[in-house]
Short mmCIF file of N, CA and C and ligand atoms in Angstrom, two decimals:
data_model
loop_
_atom_site.label_atom_id
_atom_site.label_comp_id
_atom_site.label_asym_id
_atom_site.label_seq_id
_atom_site.Cartn_x
_atom_site.Cartn_y
_atom_site.Cartn_z
N MET A 849 0.86 -1.20 0.00
CA MET A 849 0.00 0.00 0.00
C MET A 849 0.89 1.25 0.00
N LYS A 850 0.85 1.99 -1.08
CA LYS A 850 1.68 3.21 -1.19
C LYS A 850 0.83 4.42 -0.81
N ILE A 851 1.35 5.14 0.20
CA ILE A 851 0.63 6.33 0.67
C ILE A 851 1.40 7.58 0.23
N ALA A 852 0.67 8.49 -0.43
CA ALA A 852 1.30 9.74 -0.86
C ALA A 852 0.65 10.92 -0.13
N ILE A 853 1.47 11.93 0.15
CA ILE A 853 0.96 13.15 0.76
C ILE A 853 1.19 14.31 -0.20
N TYR A 854 0.13 15.05 -0.48
CA TYR A 854 0.24 16.25 -1.33
C TYR A 854 0.01 17.45 -0.42
N PRO A 855 1.10 18.13 0.01
CA PRO A 855 0.94 19.25 0.94
C PRO A 855 0.86 20.58 0.20
N GLY A 856 0.25 21.55 0.83
CA GLY A 856 0.21 22.88 0.22
C GLY A 856 -0.61 23.84 1.04
N SER A 857 -0.66 25.08 0.57
CA SER A 857 -1.48 26.09 1.26
C SER A 857 -2.94 25.95 0.82
N PHE A 858 -3.16 25.64 -0.45
CA PHE A 858 -4.52 25.48 -1.00
C PHE A 858 -5.41 26.64 -0.55
N ASP A 859 -4.99 27.86 -0.90
CA ASP A 859 -5.64 29.07 -0.37
C ASP A 859 -6.28 29.91 -1.47
N PRO A 860 -7.31 29.41 -2.18
CA PRO A 860 -7.93 28.10 -2.06
C PRO A 860 -7.45 27.16 -3.17
N VAL A 861 -8.00 25.94 -3.16
CA VAL A 861 -7.71 24.96 -4.20
C VAL A 861 -8.18 25.50 -5.56
N THR A 862 -7.41 25.20 -6.60
CA THR A 862 -7.78 25.58 -7.98
C THR A 862 -7.79 24.33 -8.86
N TYR A 863 -8.20 24.50 -10.12
CA TYR A 863 -8.14 23.38 -11.06
C TYR A 863 -6.71 22.87 -11.24
N GLY A 864 -5.73 23.75 -11.02
CA GLY A 864 -4.32 23.31 -11.12
C GLY A 864 -4.02 22.26 -10.06
N HIS A 865 -4.42 22.54 -8.81
CA HIS A 865 -4.23 21.55 -7.74
C HIS A 865 -5.06 20.29 -8.02
N LEU A 866 -6.29 20.51 -8.50
CA LEU A 866 -7.18 19.35 -8.69
C LEU A 866 -6.65 18.40 -9.76
N ASP A 867 -5.99 18.96 -10.76
CA ASP A 867 -5.37 18.12 -11.78
C ASP A 867 -4.29 17.23 -11.15
N ILE A 868 -3.45 17.83 -10.31
CA ILE A 868 -2.40 17.06 -9.63
C ILE A 868 -3.04 16.00 -8.72
N ILE A 869 -4.10 16.40 -7.99
CA ILE A 869 -4.78 15.47 -7.07
C ILE A 869 -5.33 14.26 -7.83
N GLU A 870 -6.03 14.52 -8.93
CA GLU A 870 -6.63 13.41 -9.69
C GLU A 870 -5.56 12.46 -10.21
N ARG A 871 -4.48 13.02 -10.70
CA ARG A 871 -3.42 12.16 -11.26
C ARG A 871 -2.71 11.40 -10.15
N ALA A 872 -2.43 12.07 -9.03
CA ALA A 872 -1.72 11.40 -7.93
C ALA A 872 -2.59 10.30 -7.31
N ALA A 873 -3.90 10.53 -7.26
CA ALA A 873 -4.81 9.52 -6.69
C ALA A 873 -4.80 8.25 -7.54
N LYS A 874 -4.51 8.41 -8.83
CA LYS A 874 -4.43 7.22 -9.71
C LYS A 874 -3.09 6.51 -9.55
N LEU A 875 -2.07 7.26 -9.18
CA LEU A 875 -0.72 6.67 -9.10
C LEU A 875 -0.46 5.95 -7.77
N PHE A 876 -1.17 6.38 -6.71
CA PHE A 876 -0.90 5.81 -5.38
C PHE A 876 -2.17 5.21 -4.79
N ASP A 877 -1.98 4.29 -3.81
CA ASP A 877 -3.15 3.61 -3.23
C ASP A 877 -3.98 4.57 -2.39
N ARG A 878 -3.28 5.44 -1.69
CA ARG A 878 -3.99 6.40 -0.83
C ARG A 878 -3.31 7.76 -0.98
N LEU A 879 -4.13 8.79 -1.11
CA LEU A 879 -3.58 10.15 -1.23
C LEU A 879 -4.12 11.00 -0.09
N ILE A 880 -3.20 11.59 0.66
CA ILE A 880 -3.61 12.54 1.71
C ILE A 880 -3.28 13.94 1.21
N VAL A 881 -4.30 14.77 1.09
CA VAL A 881 -4.07 16.17 0.71
C VAL A 881 -4.01 16.96 2.01
N LEU A 882 -2.86 17.58 2.24
CA LEU A 882 -2.60 18.18 3.55
C LEU A 882 -2.56 19.70 3.46
N VAL A 883 -3.51 20.33 4.13
CA VAL A 883 -3.52 21.79 4.21
C VAL A 883 -2.53 22.20 5.30
N SER A 884 -1.51 22.91 4.89
CA SER A 884 -0.48 23.29 5.84
C SER A 884 -0.81 24.63 6.50
N ILE A 885 -0.76 24.64 7.81
CA ILE A 885 -1.04 25.89 8.56
C ILE A 885 0.31 26.52 8.87
N ASN A 886 0.56 27.66 8.22
CA ASN A 886 1.85 28.31 8.37
C ASN A 886 1.69 29.59 9.21
N PRO A 887 2.23 29.60 10.44
CA PRO A 887 2.02 30.76 11.31
C PRO A 887 2.65 32.05 10.79
N VAL A 888 3.65 31.95 9.89
CA VAL A 888 4.28 33.17 9.39
C VAL A 888 3.77 33.60 8.01
N LYS A 889 2.88 32.79 7.42
CA LYS A 889 2.32 33.16 6.11
C LYS A 889 0.80 33.21 6.25
N PRO A 890 0.26 34.42 6.46
CA PRO A 890 -1.19 34.51 6.67
C PRO A 890 -1.95 34.03 5.42
N SER A 891 -3.05 33.35 5.65
CA SER A 891 -3.84 32.87 4.52
C SER A 891 -5.12 33.70 4.39
N THR A 892 -5.66 33.76 3.19
CA THR A 892 -6.91 34.48 2.95
C THR A 892 -8.08 33.72 3.57
N PHE A 893 -8.06 32.39 3.38
CA PHE A 893 -9.15 31.55 3.87
C PHE A 893 -8.67 30.79 5.11
N SER A 894 -9.61 30.54 6.03
CA SER A 894 -9.26 29.81 7.25
C SER A 894 -8.92 28.36 6.90
N THR A 895 -8.29 27.67 7.83
CA THR A 895 -7.97 26.26 7.60
C THR A 895 -9.25 25.48 7.31
N GLU A 896 -10.32 25.75 8.08
CA GLU A 896 -11.59 25.03 7.91
C GLU A 896 -12.15 25.27 6.50
N GLU A 897 -12.07 26.52 6.03
CA GLU A 897 -12.57 26.81 4.68
C GLU A 897 -11.75 26.09 3.62
N ARG A 898 -10.43 26.10 3.80
CA ARG A 898 -9.57 25.47 2.80
C ARG A 898 -9.81 23.96 2.75
N VAL A 899 -10.01 23.36 3.94
CA VAL A 899 -10.30 21.92 4.00
C VAL A 899 -11.67 21.65 3.35
N ASP A 900 -12.64 22.49 3.68
CA ASP A 900 -14.00 22.32 3.15
C ASP A 900 -14.01 22.43 1.62
N PHE A 901 -13.30 23.42 1.07
CA PHE A 901 -13.23 23.58 -0.39
C PHE A 901 -12.62 22.33 -1.04
N LEU A 902 -11.58 21.81 -0.39
CA LEU A 902 -10.93 20.61 -0.94
C LEU A 902 -11.88 19.42 -0.88
N ARG A 903 -12.56 19.25 0.26
CA ARG A 903 -13.50 18.11 0.41
C ARG A 903 -14.59 18.18 -0.66
N LYS A 904 -15.17 19.38 -0.85
CA LYS A 904 -16.26 19.53 -1.84
C LYS A 904 -15.75 19.24 -3.25
N SER A 905 -14.53 19.69 -3.54
CA SER A 905 -13.99 19.57 -4.90
C SER A 905 -13.49 18.17 -5.23
N THR A 906 -13.31 17.33 -4.20
CA THR A 906 -12.72 16.01 -4.46
C THR A 906 -13.64 14.88 -4.00
N SER A 907 -14.93 15.21 -3.85
CA SER A 907 -15.86 14.23 -3.24
C SER A 907 -16.00 12.94 -4.06
N VAL A 908 -15.67 12.99 -5.35
CA VAL A 908 -15.85 11.78 -6.16
C VAL A 908 -14.62 10.86 -6.13
N ILE A 909 -13.55 11.33 -5.52
CA ILE A 909 -12.32 10.51 -5.49
C ILE A 909 -12.36 9.65 -4.23
N GLU A 910 -12.22 8.32 -4.42
CA GLU A 910 -12.44 7.40 -3.29
C GLU A 910 -11.24 7.26 -2.36
N ASN A 911 -10.05 7.23 -2.93
CA ASN A 911 -8.86 6.92 -2.11
C ASN A 911 -8.17 8.18 -1.58
N ILE A 912 -8.98 9.15 -1.18
CA ILE A 912 -8.40 10.43 -0.78
C ILE A 912 -8.83 10.80 0.64
N GLU A 913 -7.95 11.50 1.33
CA GLU A 913 -8.27 12.03 2.66
C GLU A 913 -7.78 13.47 2.68
N ILE A 914 -8.58 14.38 3.25
CA ILE A 914 -8.16 15.77 3.38
C ILE A 914 -7.88 16.02 4.85
N ASP A 915 -6.71 16.58 5.13
CA ASP A 915 -6.34 16.80 6.53
C ASP A 915 -5.61 18.15 6.63
N SER A 916 -5.33 18.58 7.83
CA SER A 916 -4.54 19.80 8.01
C SER A 916 -3.51 19.56 9.10
N SER A 917 -2.45 20.37 9.05
CA SER A 917 -1.39 20.19 10.04
C SER A 917 -0.64 21.51 10.24
N SER A 918 -0.22 21.75 11.49
CA SER A 918 0.51 23.00 11.74
C SER A 918 1.99 22.74 11.99
N GLY A 919 2.39 21.50 11.91
CA GLY A 919 3.79 21.17 12.21
C GLY A 919 4.62 20.98 10.96
N LEU A 920 5.77 20.34 11.16
CA LEU A 920 6.65 20.02 10.03
C LEU A 920 6.01 18.92 9.18
N LEU A 921 6.11 19.10 7.87
CA LEU A 921 5.58 18.09 6.97
C LEU A 921 6.19 16.72 7.25
N ILE A 922 7.48 16.73 7.54
CA ILE A 922 8.18 15.45 7.70
C ILE A 922 7.68 14.68 8.94
N ASP A 923 7.27 15.41 9.97
CA ASP A 923 6.72 14.74 11.15
C ASP A 923 5.37 14.09 10.83
N TYR A 924 4.59 14.80 10.02
CA TYR A 924 3.29 14.26 9.59
C TYR A 924 3.53 13.03 8.70
N PHE A 925 4.50 13.14 7.84
CA PHE A 925 4.86 12.04 6.92
C PHE A 925 5.22 10.77 7.72
N LYS A 926 6.01 10.96 8.77
CA LYS A 926 6.40 9.81 9.61
C LYS A 926 5.18 9.24 10.33
N LYS A 927 4.37 10.14 10.89
CA LYS A 927 3.19 9.71 11.66
C LYS A 927 2.25 8.87 10.79
N LYS A 928 2.13 9.23 9.52
CA LYS A 928 1.22 8.52 8.62
C LYS A 928 1.89 7.33 7.95
N ASN A 929 3.16 7.13 8.23
CA ASN A 929 3.94 6.06 7.59
C ASN A 929 3.82 6.17 6.06
N ALA A 930 3.96 7.36 5.56
CA ALA A 930 3.78 7.61 4.13
C ALA A 930 5.02 7.22 3.33
N ASP A 931 4.85 7.11 2.01
CA ASP A 931 5.96 6.71 1.13
C ASP A 931 6.47 7.86 0.28
N VAL A 932 5.59 8.77 -0.09
CA VAL A 932 5.95 9.76 -1.09
C VAL A 932 5.30 11.11 -0.77
N ILE A 933 6.05 12.18 -1.06
CA ILE A 933 5.48 13.53 -1.04
C ILE A 933 5.25 13.91 -2.51
N VAL A 934 4.07 14.37 -2.83
CA VAL A 934 3.77 14.78 -4.21
C VAL A 934 3.77 16.30 -4.27
N LYS A 935 4.40 16.86 -5.28
CA LYS A 935 4.34 18.30 -5.52
C LYS A 935 4.09 18.53 -7.01
N GLY A 936 3.39 19.61 -7.30
CA GLY A 936 3.16 19.97 -8.70
C GLY A 936 4.15 21.04 -9.11
N LEU A 937 4.62 20.95 -10.34
CA LEU A 937 5.54 21.97 -10.86
C LEU A 937 4.89 22.66 -12.04
N ARG A 938 4.84 23.98 -11.98
CA ARG A 938 4.30 24.72 -13.12
C ARG A 938 5.49 25.09 -14.02
N ALA A 939 6.00 26.29 -13.87
CA ALA A 939 7.13 26.69 -14.71
C ALA A 939 8.44 26.32 -14.01
N MET A 940 9.53 26.55 -14.71
CA MET A 940 10.86 26.28 -14.13
C MET A 940 11.07 27.10 -12.85
N SER A 941 10.36 28.25 -12.77
CA SER A 941 10.54 29.12 -11.60
C SER A 941 10.11 28.43 -10.30
N ASP A 942 9.24 27.45 -10.38
CA ASP A 942 8.85 26.69 -9.18
C ASP A 942 9.98 25.77 -8.72
N PHE A 943 10.85 25.41 -9.65
CA PHE A 943 11.73 24.28 -9.42
C PHE A 943 12.71 24.48 -8.27
N GLU A 944 13.36 25.65 -8.22
CA GLU A 944 14.42 25.84 -7.23
C GLU A 944 13.89 25.68 -5.79
N TYR A 945 12.77 26.32 -5.53
CA TYR A 945 12.17 26.27 -4.21
C TYR A 945 11.72 24.84 -3.87
N GLU A 946 11.07 24.20 -4.84
CA GLU A 946 10.56 22.84 -4.60
C GLU A 946 11.71 21.85 -4.43
N PHE A 947 12.76 22.05 -5.20
CA PHE A 947 13.92 21.17 -5.13
C PHE A 947 14.57 21.29 -3.75
N GLN A 948 14.67 22.53 -3.28
CA GLN A 948 15.24 22.80 -1.95
C GLN A 948 14.41 22.10 -0.87
N MET A 949 13.09 22.22 -0.95
CA MET A 949 12.23 21.58 0.06
C MET A 949 12.35 20.06 0.02
N ALA A 950 12.45 19.52 -1.21
CA ALA A 950 12.59 18.06 -1.34
C ALA A 950 13.88 17.60 -0.70
N LEU A 951 14.96 18.36 -0.91
CA LEU A 951 16.26 17.97 -0.33
C LEU A 951 16.25 18.10 1.19
N ILE A 952 15.66 19.17 1.69
CA ILE A 952 15.60 19.37 3.15
C ILE A 952 14.79 18.24 3.79
N ASN A 953 13.66 17.93 3.19
CA ASN A 953 12.82 16.86 3.75
C ASN A 953 13.55 15.53 3.74
N LYS A 954 14.30 15.26 2.66
CA LYS A 954 15.04 14.00 2.57
C LYS A 954 16.19 13.97 3.57
N ASP A 955 16.82 15.12 3.76
CA ASP A 955 17.89 15.21 4.76
C ASP A 955 17.37 14.89 6.16
N MET A 956 16.14 15.39 6.42
CA MET A 956 15.56 15.17 7.75
C MET A 956 15.09 13.73 7.92
N TYR A 957 14.73 13.08 6.80
CA TYR A 957 14.22 11.70 6.88
C TYR A 957 14.47 11.03 5.54
N GLN A 958 15.45 10.13 5.52
CA GLN A 958 15.90 9.52 4.26
C GLN A 958 14.80 8.83 3.47
N LYS A 959 13.76 8.34 4.16
CA LYS A 959 12.68 7.61 3.46
C LYS A 959 11.76 8.54 2.66
N ALA A 960 11.92 9.85 2.89
CA ALA A 960 10.97 10.79 2.26
C ALA A 960 11.35 11.11 0.82
N GLU A 961 10.72 10.43 -0.11
CA GLU A 961 10.95 10.71 -1.53
C GLU A 961 9.91 11.72 -2.01
N THR A 962 10.36 12.71 -2.78
CA THR A 962 9.41 13.67 -3.37
C THR A 962 9.27 13.37 -4.85
N VAL A 963 8.01 13.26 -5.29
CA VAL A 963 7.73 13.01 -6.71
C VAL A 963 7.09 14.28 -7.27
N PHE A 964 7.64 14.77 -8.37
CA PHE A 964 7.11 15.98 -9.00
C PHE A 964 6.23 15.62 -10.19
N LEU A 965 5.03 16.18 -10.22
CA LEU A 965 4.18 16.01 -11.39
C LEU A 965 4.12 17.36 -12.10
N SER A 966 4.30 17.35 -13.41
CA SER A 966 4.25 18.63 -14.12
C SER A 966 2.80 19.07 -14.27
N ALA A 967 2.59 20.36 -14.15
CA ALA A 967 1.24 20.90 -14.34
C ALA A 967 0.81 20.65 -15.78
N ASN A 968 -0.49 20.51 -15.99
CA ASN A 968 -0.93 20.41 -17.39
C ASN A 968 -0.87 21.82 -18.01
N SER A 969 -0.91 21.86 -19.35
CA SER A 969 -0.64 23.16 -20.00
C SER A 969 -1.68 24.22 -19.61
N ALA A 970 -2.92 23.79 -19.34
CA ALA A 970 -3.97 24.77 -18.99
C ALA A 970 -3.70 25.43 -17.64
N SER A 971 -2.96 24.73 -16.77
CA SER A 971 -2.74 25.27 -15.41
C SER A 971 -1.36 25.88 -15.24
N MET A 972 -0.60 25.95 -16.31
CA MET A 972 0.80 26.38 -16.24
C MET A 972 0.96 27.73 -15.52
N PHE A 973 0.02 28.65 -15.78
CA PHE A 973 0.17 29.99 -15.20
C PHE A 973 -0.94 30.31 -14.20
N LEU A 974 -1.63 29.25 -13.77
CA LEU A 974 -2.73 29.44 -12.83
C LEU A 974 -2.21 29.43 -11.40
N SER A 975 -2.60 30.43 -10.61
CA SER A 975 -2.21 30.43 -9.21
C SER A 975 -3.40 30.87 -8.37
N SER A 976 -3.41 30.45 -7.10
CA SER A 976 -4.50 30.86 -6.21
C SER A 976 -4.53 32.38 -6.09
N SER A 977 -3.35 33.01 -6.01
CA SER A 977 -3.35 34.46 -5.81
C SER A 977 -3.92 35.22 -7.01
N ALA A 978 -3.61 34.76 -8.23
CA ALA A 978 -4.17 35.43 -9.42
C ALA A 978 -5.68 35.26 -9.43
N MET A 979 -6.12 34.05 -9.12
CA MET A 979 -7.56 33.77 -9.11
C MET A 979 -8.27 34.64 -8.07
N LYS A 980 -7.64 34.84 -6.91
CA LYS A 980 -8.26 35.63 -5.84
C LYS A 980 -8.44 37.08 -6.28
N GLN A 981 -7.45 37.61 -7.01
CA GLN A 981 -7.57 38.99 -7.49
C GLN A 981 -8.72 39.12 -8.47
N ILE A 982 -8.86 38.13 -9.34
CA ILE A 982 -9.95 38.17 -10.33
C ILE A 982 -11.29 38.15 -9.60
N ALA A 983 -11.41 37.27 -8.58
CA ALA A 983 -12.66 37.17 -7.81
C ALA A 983 -12.95 38.48 -7.08
N MET A 984 -11.92 39.07 -6.51
CA MET A 984 -12.05 40.30 -5.74
C MET A 984 -12.67 41.42 -6.56
N PHE A 985 -12.25 41.50 -7.84
CA PHE A 985 -12.73 42.59 -8.69
C PHE A 985 -13.90 42.16 -9.60
N GLY A 986 -14.55 41.08 -9.19
CA GLY A 986 -15.79 40.69 -9.87
C GLY A 986 -15.60 39.97 -11.20
N GLY A 987 -14.39 39.48 -11.47
CA GLY A 987 -14.14 38.76 -12.73
C GLY A 987 -14.70 37.34 -12.67
N ASP A 988 -14.64 36.68 -13.81
CA ASP A 988 -15.19 35.32 -13.93
C ASP A 988 -14.11 34.30 -13.53
N ILE A 989 -14.38 33.52 -12.50
CA ILE A 989 -13.37 32.54 -12.05
C ILE A 989 -13.75 31.10 -12.42
N SER A 990 -14.77 30.97 -13.28
CA SER A 990 -15.27 29.62 -13.58
C SER A 990 -14.23 28.73 -14.27
N ALA A 991 -13.23 29.35 -14.90
CA ALA A 991 -12.19 28.54 -15.56
C ALA A 991 -11.12 28.08 -14.57
N PHE A 992 -11.18 28.59 -13.35
CA PHE A 992 -10.09 28.32 -12.39
C PHE A 992 -10.47 27.45 -11.21
N VAL A 993 -11.76 27.49 -10.83
CA VAL A 993 -12.21 26.69 -9.67
C VAL A 993 -13.54 26.02 -10.01
N PRO A 994 -13.84 24.86 -9.39
CA PRO A 994 -15.10 24.20 -9.68
C PRO A 994 -16.31 25.00 -9.20
N ASP A 995 -17.46 24.79 -9.85
CA ASP A 995 -18.69 25.52 -9.51
C ASP A 995 -19.08 25.35 -8.05
N CYS A 996 -18.82 24.16 -7.50
CA CYS A 996 -19.28 23.86 -6.13
C CYS A 996 -18.61 24.74 -5.08
N ILE A 997 -17.53 25.45 -5.42
CA ILE A 997 -16.89 26.33 -4.44
C ILE A 997 -16.81 27.78 -4.93
N ALA A 998 -17.07 27.99 -6.21
CA ALA A 998 -16.88 29.33 -6.80
C ALA A 998 -17.71 30.40 -6.09
N LYS A 999 -18.99 30.06 -5.82
CA LYS A 999 -19.89 31.05 -5.19
C LYS A 999 -19.36 31.47 -3.82
N ASP A 1000 -18.90 30.50 -3.03
CA ASP A 1000 -18.39 30.79 -1.68
C ASP A 1000 -17.15 31.67 -1.75
N ILE A 1001 -16.29 31.40 -2.73
CA ILE A 1001 -15.06 32.19 -2.89
C ILE A 1001 -15.41 33.63 -3.24
N ILE A 1002 -16.34 33.79 -4.20
CA ILE A 1002 -16.74 35.14 -4.63
C ILE A 1002 -17.39 35.89 -3.46
N LYS A 1003 -18.26 35.19 -2.74
CA LYS A 1003 -18.97 35.82 -1.60
C LYS A 1003 -17.97 36.37 -0.58
N ARG A 1004 -16.91 35.63 -0.34
CA ARG A 1004 -15.91 36.03 0.65
C ARG A 1004 -15.00 37.14 0.15
N LEU A 1005 -14.74 37.17 -1.18
CA LEU A 1005 -13.69 38.07 -1.68
C LEU A 1005 -14.17 39.31 -2.41
N LYS A 1006 -15.35 39.22 -3.01
CA LYS A 1006 -15.76 40.32 -3.89
C LYS A 1006 -15.92 41.63 -3.12
N ILE A 1007 -15.30 42.67 -3.66
CA ILE A 1007 -15.42 43.99 -3.06
C ILE A 1007 -16.77 44.58 -3.47
N ASN A 1008 -17.51 45.14 -2.54
CA ASN A 1008 -18.89 45.70 -2.68
C ASN A 1008 -19.93 44.58 -2.54
O1 LIG B 254 1.35 25.70 -1.50
P1 LIG B 254 2.69 26.07 -0.93
O2 LIG B 254 2.58 27.35 -0.13
O3 LIG B 254 3.76 26.13 -1.97
O4 LIG B 254 3.11 24.89 0.09
C1 LIG B 254 4.30 24.93 0.83
C2 LIG B 254 4.31 23.80 1.84
C3 LIG B 254 3.04 23.85 2.69
C4 LIG B 254 4.34 22.47 1.13
C5 LIG B 254 5.57 23.95 2.73
O5 LIG B 254 5.61 25.24 3.24
C6 LIG B 254 5.59 22.95 3.88
O6 LIG B 254 5.91 21.80 3.69
N1 LIG B 254 5.20 23.42 5.08
C7 LIG B 254 5.18 22.60 6.29
C8 LIG B 254 6.28 23.03 7.26
C9 LIG B 254 7.60 22.36 6.89
O7 LIG B 254 7.72 21.17 6.93
N2 LIG B 254 8.58 23.19 6.47
C10 LIG B 254 9.88 22.72 6.06
C11 LIG B 254 9.87 22.21 4.64
S1 LIG B 254 11.35 22.50 3.89
#
C-alpha cells in the first residue's frame, strides 16, 4: 500500500491543484491532501474553509483524505507512515524552491521521496493568488475553480 501526501497552502484549491490530485490519486493507493497551517504566512481563507473547499472539490475521489497540520511536513509524513510527497511543478521558476524543500525533507528523513508532477498546460500559469484577485474585482473565475466552491469564494472576496 503506497501512501502519498500532497501538501500545500490550497488558499484556495484551484483546477491546477485538482489536476495534480486526480493524477496522484491514480498513481498511489492512498492520497492525503494536507492543508499546511503556516504561522508566518497569513492565509486568505481559514484552515476550515480550505479543507472544506478541498472536500467539496474532491468528493468523487475514493482513495483520498483531506487533513490539516501546523507542524513540520516530515513529522506528519512519519506519523502517517507515508511513502511519497507529491508536488506539482508549473514553470521552471517553481523548481528551485521545490527542489530545496525536497532535499531538506530527505535530509531530515531519508525515506521521504518527493515526486514531482508537471502541471498540465492549462494550469501552467494558474495560481490561487491570481484567481483571488480576479474574484475580488468581480471577474469570472469559472475557468479556475469548480462551480461547487466558486460562489463561496466570490462571496468572501468580492469587493462591494
Ligand atoms: O502551497 P505552498 O505554499 O507552496 O506549500 C508549501 C508547503 C506547505 C508544502 C511547505 O511550506 C511545507 O511543507 N510546510 C510545512 C512546514 C515544513 O515542513 N517546512 C519545512 C519544509 S522544507
